[in-house]
Coordinates of C-alpha atoms and ligand atoms in Angstrom, one line a residue:
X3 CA 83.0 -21.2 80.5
X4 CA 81.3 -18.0 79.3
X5 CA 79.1 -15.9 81.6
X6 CA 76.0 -17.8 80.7
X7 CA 77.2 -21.1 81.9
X8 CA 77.7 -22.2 77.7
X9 CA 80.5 -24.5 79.0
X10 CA 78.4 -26.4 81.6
X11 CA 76.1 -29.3 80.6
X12 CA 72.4 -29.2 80.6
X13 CA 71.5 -31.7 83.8
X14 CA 69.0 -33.9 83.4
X15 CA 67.3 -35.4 86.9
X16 CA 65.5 -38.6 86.1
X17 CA 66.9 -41.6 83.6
X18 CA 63.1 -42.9 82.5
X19 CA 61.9 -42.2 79.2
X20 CA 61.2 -38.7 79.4
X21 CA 64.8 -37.9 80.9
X22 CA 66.7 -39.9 78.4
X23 CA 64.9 -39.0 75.0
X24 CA 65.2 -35.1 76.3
X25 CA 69.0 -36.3 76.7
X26 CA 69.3 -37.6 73.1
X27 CA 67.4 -34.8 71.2
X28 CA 69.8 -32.3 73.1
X29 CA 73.1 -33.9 72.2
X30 CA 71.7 -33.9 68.5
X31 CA 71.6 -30.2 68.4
X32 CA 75.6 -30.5 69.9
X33 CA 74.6 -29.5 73.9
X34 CA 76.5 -31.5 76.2
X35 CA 73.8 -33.4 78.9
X36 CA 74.4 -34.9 81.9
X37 CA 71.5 -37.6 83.3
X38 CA 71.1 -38.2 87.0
X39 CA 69.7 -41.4 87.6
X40 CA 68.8 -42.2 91.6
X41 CA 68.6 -46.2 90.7
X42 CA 71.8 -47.8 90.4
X43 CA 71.3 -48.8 86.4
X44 CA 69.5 -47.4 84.0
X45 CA 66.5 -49.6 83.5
X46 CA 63.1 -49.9 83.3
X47 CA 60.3 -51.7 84.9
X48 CA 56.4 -52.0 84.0
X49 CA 54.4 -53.5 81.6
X50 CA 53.4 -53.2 78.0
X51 CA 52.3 -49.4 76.9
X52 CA 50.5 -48.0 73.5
X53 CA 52.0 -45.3 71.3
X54 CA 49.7 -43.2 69.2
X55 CA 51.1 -42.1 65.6
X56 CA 51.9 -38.7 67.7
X57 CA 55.3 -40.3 69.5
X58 CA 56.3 -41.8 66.1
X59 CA 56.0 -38.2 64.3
X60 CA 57.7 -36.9 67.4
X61 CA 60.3 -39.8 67.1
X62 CA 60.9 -39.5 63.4
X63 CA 62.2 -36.0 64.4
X64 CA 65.2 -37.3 66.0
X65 CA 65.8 -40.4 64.2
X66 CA 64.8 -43.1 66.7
X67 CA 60.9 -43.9 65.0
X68 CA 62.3 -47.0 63.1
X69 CA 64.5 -48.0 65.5
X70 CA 61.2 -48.3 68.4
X71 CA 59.3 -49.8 65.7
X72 CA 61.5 -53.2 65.4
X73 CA 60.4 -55.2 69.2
X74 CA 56.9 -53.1 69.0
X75 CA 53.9 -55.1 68.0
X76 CA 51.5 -53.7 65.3
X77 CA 47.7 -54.3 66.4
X78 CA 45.8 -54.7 63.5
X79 CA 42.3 -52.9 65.6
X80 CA 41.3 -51.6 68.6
X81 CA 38.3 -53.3 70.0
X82 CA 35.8 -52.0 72.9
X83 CA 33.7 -55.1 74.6
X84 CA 31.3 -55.2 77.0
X85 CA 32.5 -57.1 80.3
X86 CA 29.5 -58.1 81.0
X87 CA 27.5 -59.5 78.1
X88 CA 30.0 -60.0 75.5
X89 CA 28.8 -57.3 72.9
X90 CA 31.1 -55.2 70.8
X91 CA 31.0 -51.8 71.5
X92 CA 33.2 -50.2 68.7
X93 CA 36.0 -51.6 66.4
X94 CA 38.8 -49.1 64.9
X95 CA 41.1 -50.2 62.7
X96 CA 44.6 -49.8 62.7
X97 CA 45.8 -50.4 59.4
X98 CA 45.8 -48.9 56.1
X99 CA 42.8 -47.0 56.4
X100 CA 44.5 -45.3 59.9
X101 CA 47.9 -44.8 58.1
X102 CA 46.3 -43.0 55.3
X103 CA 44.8 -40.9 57.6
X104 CA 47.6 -40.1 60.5
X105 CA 50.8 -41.3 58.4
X106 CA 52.3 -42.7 61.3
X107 CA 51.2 -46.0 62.8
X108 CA 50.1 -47.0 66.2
X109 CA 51.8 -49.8 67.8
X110 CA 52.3 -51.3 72.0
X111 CA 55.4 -52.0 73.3
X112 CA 57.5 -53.0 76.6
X113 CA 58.7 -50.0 78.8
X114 CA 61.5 -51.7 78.6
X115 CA 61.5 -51.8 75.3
X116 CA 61.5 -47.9 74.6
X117 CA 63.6 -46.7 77.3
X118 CA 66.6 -49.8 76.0
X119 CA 66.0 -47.6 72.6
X120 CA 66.3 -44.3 74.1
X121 CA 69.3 -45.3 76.4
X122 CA 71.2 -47.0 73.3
X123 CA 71.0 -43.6 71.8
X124 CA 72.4 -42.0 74.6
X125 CA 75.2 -44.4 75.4
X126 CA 76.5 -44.3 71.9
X127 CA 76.5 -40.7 71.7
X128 CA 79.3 -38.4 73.4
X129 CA 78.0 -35.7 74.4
X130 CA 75.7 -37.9 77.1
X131 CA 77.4 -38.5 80.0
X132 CA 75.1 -41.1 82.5
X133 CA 75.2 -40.8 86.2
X134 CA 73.1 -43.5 88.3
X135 CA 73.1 -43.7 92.0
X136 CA 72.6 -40.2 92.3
X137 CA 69.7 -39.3 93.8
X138 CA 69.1 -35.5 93.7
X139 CA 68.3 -33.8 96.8
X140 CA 68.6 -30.2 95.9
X141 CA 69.3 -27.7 93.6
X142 CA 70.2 -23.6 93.5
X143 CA 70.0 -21.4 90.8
X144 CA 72.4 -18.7 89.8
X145 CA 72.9 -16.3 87.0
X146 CA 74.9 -18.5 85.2
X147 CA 74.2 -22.0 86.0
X148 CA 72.6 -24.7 88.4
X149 CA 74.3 -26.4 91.0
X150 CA 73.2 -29.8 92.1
X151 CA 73.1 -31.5 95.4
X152 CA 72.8 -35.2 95.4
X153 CA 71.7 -37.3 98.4
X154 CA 75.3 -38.1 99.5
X155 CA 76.4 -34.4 99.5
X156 CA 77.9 -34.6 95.9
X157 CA 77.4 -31.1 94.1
X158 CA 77.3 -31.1 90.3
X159 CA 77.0 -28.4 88.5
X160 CA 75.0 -27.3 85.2
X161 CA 74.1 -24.4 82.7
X162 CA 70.5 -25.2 83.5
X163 CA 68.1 -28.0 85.4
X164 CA 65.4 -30.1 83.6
X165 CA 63.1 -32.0 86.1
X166 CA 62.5 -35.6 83.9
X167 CA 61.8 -36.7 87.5
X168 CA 58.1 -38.6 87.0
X169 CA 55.0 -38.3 89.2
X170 CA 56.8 -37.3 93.0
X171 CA 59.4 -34.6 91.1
X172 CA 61.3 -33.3 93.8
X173 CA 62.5 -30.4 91.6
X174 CA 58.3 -30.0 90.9
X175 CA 58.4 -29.3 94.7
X176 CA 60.9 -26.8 94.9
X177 CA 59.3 -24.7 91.6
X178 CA 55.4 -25.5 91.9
X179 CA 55.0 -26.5 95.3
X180 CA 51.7 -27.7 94.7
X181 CA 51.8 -31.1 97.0
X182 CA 51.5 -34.5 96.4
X183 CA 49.9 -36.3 93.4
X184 CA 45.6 -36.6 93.2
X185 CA 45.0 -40.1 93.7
X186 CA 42.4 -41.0 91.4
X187 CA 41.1 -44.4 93.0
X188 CA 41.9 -46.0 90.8
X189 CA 44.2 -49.1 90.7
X190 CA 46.0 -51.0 88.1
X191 CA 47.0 -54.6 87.9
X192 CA 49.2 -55.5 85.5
X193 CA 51.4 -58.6 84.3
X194 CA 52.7 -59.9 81.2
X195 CA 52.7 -63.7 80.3
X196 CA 54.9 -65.6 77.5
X197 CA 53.0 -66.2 74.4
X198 CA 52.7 -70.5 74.9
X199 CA 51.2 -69.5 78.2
X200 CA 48.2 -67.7 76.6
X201 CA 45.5 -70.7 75.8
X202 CA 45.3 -70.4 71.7
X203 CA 41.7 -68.9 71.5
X204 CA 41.8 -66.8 74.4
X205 CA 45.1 -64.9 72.2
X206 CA 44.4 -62.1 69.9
X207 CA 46.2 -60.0 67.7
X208 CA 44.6 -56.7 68.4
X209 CA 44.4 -54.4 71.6
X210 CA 41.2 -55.7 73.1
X211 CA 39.5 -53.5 76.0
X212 CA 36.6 -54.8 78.3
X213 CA 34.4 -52.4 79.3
X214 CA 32.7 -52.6 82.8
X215 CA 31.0 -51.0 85.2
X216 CA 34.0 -49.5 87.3
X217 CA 36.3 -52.2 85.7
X218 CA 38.4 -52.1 82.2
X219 CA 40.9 -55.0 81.0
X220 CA 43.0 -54.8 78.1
X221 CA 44.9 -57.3 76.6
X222 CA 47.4 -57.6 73.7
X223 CA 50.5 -58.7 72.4
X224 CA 54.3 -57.4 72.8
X225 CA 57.7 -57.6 71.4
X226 CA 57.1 -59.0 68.1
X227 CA 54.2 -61.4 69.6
X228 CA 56.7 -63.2 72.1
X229 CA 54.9 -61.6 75.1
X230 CA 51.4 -61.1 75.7
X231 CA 50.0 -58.2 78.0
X232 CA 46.8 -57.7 80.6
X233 CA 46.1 -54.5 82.3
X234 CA 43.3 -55.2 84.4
X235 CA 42.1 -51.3 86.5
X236 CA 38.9 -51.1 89.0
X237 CA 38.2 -48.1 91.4
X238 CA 39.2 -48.8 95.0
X239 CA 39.6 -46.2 97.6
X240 CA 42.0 -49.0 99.9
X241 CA 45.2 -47.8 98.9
X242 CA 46.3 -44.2 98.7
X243 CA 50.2 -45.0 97.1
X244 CA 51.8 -47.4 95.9
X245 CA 54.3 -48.1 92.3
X246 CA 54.7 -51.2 90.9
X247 CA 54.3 -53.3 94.0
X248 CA 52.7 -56.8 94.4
X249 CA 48.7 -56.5 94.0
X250 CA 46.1 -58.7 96.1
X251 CA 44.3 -61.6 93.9
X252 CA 41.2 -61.3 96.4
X253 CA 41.0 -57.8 95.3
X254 CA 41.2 -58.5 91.7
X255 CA 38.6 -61.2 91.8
X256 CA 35.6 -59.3 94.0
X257 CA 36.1 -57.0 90.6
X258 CA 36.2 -59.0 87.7
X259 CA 34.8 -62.0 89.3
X260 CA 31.3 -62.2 87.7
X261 CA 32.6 -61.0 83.7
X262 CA 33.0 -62.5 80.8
X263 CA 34.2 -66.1 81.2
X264 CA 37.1 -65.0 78.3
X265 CA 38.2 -62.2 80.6
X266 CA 38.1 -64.8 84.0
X267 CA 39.9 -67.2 82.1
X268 CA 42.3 -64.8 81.0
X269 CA 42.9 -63.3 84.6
X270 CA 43.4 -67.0 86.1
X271 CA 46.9 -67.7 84.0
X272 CA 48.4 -64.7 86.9
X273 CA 50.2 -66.1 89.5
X274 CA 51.9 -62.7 90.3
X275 CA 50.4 -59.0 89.5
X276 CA 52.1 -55.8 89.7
X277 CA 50.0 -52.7 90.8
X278 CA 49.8 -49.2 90.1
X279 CA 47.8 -47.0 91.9
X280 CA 46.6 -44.4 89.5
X281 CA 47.5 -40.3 90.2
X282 CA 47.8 -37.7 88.3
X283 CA 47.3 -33.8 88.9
X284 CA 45.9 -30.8 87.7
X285 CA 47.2 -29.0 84.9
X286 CA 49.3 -26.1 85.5
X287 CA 50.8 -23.4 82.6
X288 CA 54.0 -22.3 84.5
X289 CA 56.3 -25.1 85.5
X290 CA 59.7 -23.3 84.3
X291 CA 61.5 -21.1 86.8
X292 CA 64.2 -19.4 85.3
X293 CA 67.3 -21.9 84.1
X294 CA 64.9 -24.8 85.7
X295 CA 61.8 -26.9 83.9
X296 CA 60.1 -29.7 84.1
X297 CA 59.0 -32.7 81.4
X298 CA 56.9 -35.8 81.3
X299 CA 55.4 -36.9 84.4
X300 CA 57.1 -34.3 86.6
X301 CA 55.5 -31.5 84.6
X302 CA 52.4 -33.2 83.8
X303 CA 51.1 -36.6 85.3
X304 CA 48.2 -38.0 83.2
X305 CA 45.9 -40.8 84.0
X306 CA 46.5 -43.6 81.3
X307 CA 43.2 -43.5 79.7
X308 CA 44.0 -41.8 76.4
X309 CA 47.8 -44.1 76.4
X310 CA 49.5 -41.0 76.2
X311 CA 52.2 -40.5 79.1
X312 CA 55.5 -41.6 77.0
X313 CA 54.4 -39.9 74.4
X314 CA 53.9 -36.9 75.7
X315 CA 57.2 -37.0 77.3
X316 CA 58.8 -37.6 73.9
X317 CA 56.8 -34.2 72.0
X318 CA 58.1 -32.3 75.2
X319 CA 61.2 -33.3 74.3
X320 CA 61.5 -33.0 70.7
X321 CA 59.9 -29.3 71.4
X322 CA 62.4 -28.6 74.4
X323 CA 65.6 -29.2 72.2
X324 CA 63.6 -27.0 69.2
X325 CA 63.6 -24.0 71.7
X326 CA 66.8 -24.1 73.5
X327 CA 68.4 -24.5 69.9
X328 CA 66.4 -21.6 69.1
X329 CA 67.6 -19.1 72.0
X330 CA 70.6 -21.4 73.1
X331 CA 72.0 -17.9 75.0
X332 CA 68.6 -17.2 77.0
X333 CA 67.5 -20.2 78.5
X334 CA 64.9 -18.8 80.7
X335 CA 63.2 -17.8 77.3
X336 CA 63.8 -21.1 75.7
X337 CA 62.1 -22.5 79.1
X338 CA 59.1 -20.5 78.8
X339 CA 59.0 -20.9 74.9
X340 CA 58.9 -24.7 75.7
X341 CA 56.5 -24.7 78.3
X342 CA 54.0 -21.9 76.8
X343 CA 54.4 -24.5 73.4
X344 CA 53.1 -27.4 75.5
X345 CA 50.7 -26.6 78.1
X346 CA 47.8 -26.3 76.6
X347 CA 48.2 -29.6 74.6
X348 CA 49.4 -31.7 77.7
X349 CA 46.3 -30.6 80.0
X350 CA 44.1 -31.5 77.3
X351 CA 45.4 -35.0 77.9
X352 CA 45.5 -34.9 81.3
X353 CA 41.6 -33.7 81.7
X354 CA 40.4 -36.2 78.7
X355 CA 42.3 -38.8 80.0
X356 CA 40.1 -38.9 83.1
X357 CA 36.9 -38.2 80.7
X358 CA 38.1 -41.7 79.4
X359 CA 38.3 -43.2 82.5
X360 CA 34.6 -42.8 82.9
X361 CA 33.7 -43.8 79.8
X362 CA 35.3 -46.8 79.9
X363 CA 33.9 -47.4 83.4
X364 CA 30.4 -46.7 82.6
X365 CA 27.3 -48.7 83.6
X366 CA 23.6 -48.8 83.5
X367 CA 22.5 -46.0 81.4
X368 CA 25.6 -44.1 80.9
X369 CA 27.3 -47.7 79.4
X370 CA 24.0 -47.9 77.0
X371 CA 25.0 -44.4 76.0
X372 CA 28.7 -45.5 75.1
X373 CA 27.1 -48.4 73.3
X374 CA 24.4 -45.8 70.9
X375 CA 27.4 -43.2 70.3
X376 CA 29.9 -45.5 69.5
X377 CA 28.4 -48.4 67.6
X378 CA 27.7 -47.0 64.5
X379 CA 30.7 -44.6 63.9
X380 CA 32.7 -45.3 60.5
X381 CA 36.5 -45.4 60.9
X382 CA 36.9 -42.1 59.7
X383 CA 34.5 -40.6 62.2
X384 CA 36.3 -42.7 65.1
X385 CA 40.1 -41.6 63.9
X386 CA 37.9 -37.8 63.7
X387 CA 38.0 -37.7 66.9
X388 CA 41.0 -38.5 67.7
X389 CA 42.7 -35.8 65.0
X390 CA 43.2 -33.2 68.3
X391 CA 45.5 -35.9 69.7
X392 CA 47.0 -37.9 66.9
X393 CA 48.0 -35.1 64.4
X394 CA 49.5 -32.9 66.5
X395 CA 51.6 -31.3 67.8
Ligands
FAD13 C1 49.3 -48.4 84.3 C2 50.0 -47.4 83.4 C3 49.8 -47.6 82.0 C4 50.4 -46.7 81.1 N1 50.2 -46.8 79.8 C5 50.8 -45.9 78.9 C6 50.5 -46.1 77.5 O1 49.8 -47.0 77.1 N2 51.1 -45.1 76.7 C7 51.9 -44.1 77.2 O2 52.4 -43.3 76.4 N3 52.1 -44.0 78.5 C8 51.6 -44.8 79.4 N4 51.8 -44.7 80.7 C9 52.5 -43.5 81.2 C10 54.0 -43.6 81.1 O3 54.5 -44.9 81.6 C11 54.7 -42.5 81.8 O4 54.0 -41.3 81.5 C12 56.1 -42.3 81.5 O5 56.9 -43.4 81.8 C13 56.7 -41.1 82.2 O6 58.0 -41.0 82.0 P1 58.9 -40.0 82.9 O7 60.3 -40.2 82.4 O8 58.3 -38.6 82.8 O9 58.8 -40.5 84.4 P2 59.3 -41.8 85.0 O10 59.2 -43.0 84.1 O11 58.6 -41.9 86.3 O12 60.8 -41.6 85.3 C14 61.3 -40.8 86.3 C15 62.8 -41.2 86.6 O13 63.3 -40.3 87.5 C16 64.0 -41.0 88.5 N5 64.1 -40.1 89.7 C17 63.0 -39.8 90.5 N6 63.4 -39.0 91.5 C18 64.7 -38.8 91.3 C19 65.7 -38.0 92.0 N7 65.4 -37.3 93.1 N8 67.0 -38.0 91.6 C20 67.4 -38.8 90.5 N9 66.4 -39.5 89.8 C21 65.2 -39.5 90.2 C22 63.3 -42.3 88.7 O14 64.1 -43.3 89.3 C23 62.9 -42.6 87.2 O15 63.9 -43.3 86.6 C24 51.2 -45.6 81.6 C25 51.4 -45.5 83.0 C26 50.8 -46.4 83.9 C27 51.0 -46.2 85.4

């Protein structure tokens, strides 16, 4: 081992998506990577999630683009609807026409779905080594390396920490200290039904989004059209945590109860919702210390308005194994490269993502607003505004 801890692996806390595509794009460029996973196996739970062309140029980068693209479900629009009366608000098309203009598609998938891909890639590569059941607990930094300690008093030690961690990053504590999580108030239910039980005209191709006052559902397909997706999200100040635990009917219906009869119809095939209650937190500019960062959710939690949180996670990545390959013997500069290359672009999400949020809650005035600006835009003006996002980074 050399002075700078060259011999160590890079240790990667946190086996979602972000942990395990920052995994893969490191053992590409030859750095041995060691994933900490607190869960027992390496899996992932959730719902159905959208990818803008952004992940797939990210993706392309190291290899894995085509590979996502064979369960993922290609929606032939995006549609905005009024909840209440029926009217469309805006259609944006997702074909040709969006290709031409982004060269990368857009496409919804199963979390499962991308995090099997990513952790395929890192099982059948050998310079990933996997480690669940080992919840991290600590962590010290030296001049030459990181030592680990895990819940059971295990120490492991690295040539440098990244925190792939998600929205409660421990390691986020110990470097930003900046306390728990904003909750936004706002909840999501979600579930995901077998295509034969979708009634045939209630089933659409596209990604469909009712807009309502203080409501939004979104439906659409999922692995190749097997599966069928519905996001349903209202503001409620009852509950101030809570992941992907079992959501209240009574709740759902006092929301969505008097919309469109599609969307009630819809909402009655649920016997059993998951729900999410929605946090994110302010951007920062610093979250390296040192041989320490963070990525994805840890360094960044976004509301899901713009779709954006696995994609983001997968640019970090892409550009954290750019910059460590590029200073590979100063890792505290490769840190700050990273983080100074990525800031800017990941709070822009996080503060538009809540902008969204509004927008697609609107009512009264501020929903006949929506309605004027976003009626009459051509495809090019819609996929305009979306350029900041979609062709970068
Ligand atoms: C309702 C909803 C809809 C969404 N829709 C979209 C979408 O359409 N498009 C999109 O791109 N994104 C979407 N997202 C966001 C996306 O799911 C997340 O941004 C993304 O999964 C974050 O990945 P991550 O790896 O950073 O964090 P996580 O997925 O949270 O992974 C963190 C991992 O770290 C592990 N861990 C935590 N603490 C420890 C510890 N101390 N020791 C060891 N392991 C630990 C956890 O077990 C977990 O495996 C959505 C999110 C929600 C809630």
């Amino acid at each position: 081992m050399s002075a700078n801890g060259a011999g160590l692996p890079f240790l990667i806390v946190g086996g979602g998506i972000g942990g395990l595509v920052a995994a893969y794009a490191l053992a590409r460029q030859g750095f041995p990577v060691t994933v900490l996973e607190q869960s027992a196996e390496f899996r992932e739970v959730g719902a159905g999630i959208q990818l803008g062309p952004n992940i797939f140029r990210a993706l392309e980068k190291v290899g894995l683009k085509d590979e996502l693209l064979i369960d993922a479900w290609p929606p032939g629009k995006l549609e905005m609807r009024d909840a209440l009366t029926g009217e469309m608000v805006t259609t944006i098309p997702l074909g040709a026409r969006f290709m031409k203009r982004f060269h990368y598609p857009y496409a919804v998938t199963h979390r499962a779905d991308i995090h099997r891909v990513y952790l395929h890639a890192c099982r059948t590569h050998e310079l990933v080594t996997l480690k669940p059941d080992s919840r991290v607990a600590d962590f010290k930094e030296t001049d030459d390396g990181v030592t680990i300690w895990l819940d059971e008093g295990e120490q492991v030690r690295g040539r440098a920490l990244i925190g792939c961690d998600g929205l409660w990053s421990r390691i986020r504590g110990k470097i930003i200290a900046d306390g728990a999580p904003r909750v936004s108030g706002h909840i999501a239910y979600r579930a995901v039904l077998k295509r034969e039980e979708v009634p045939e005209d209630l089933w659409h191709p596209d990604v469909i989004l009712w807009a309502g006052p203080h409501t939004h559902f979104v439906h659409y397909p999922l692995r190749r059209g097997t599966l069928y997706n519905l996001v349903a999200v209202f503001h409620s100040n009852r509950y101030v945590e809570g992941w992907n635990t079992r959501g209240d009917p009574e709740e759902l219906w006092r929301h969505f109860g008097g919309q469109r009869p599609e969307i009630v119809r819809m909402l009655e095939r649920i016997e059993t919702w998951r729900m999410w209650v929605l946090c994110d937190r302010e951007p920062v500019k610093d979250w390296s210390r040192g041989r320490v960062t963070l990525l994805g959710d840890a360094a960044h939690p976004m509301l899901q308005y713009l779709a954006q949180g696995a994609c983001m996670a997968t640019e970090d990545a892409v550009t954290l194994a750019d910059k460590i390959t590029a200073t590979p013997d100063d890792l505290p500069a490769a840190f700050k490269a990273y983080q100074d290359a990525r800031y800017l672009r990941t709070g822009r999400v996080q503060l538009m993502a809540r902008v969204y949020g509004q927008f697609y809650h609107a009512e009264g005035v501020a929903a006949e607003l929506r309605y004027h600006a976003l009626h009459d835009r051509t495809p090019e003006q819609a996929y305009d505004g979306m350029g900041w996002l979609y062709d970068g980074p």
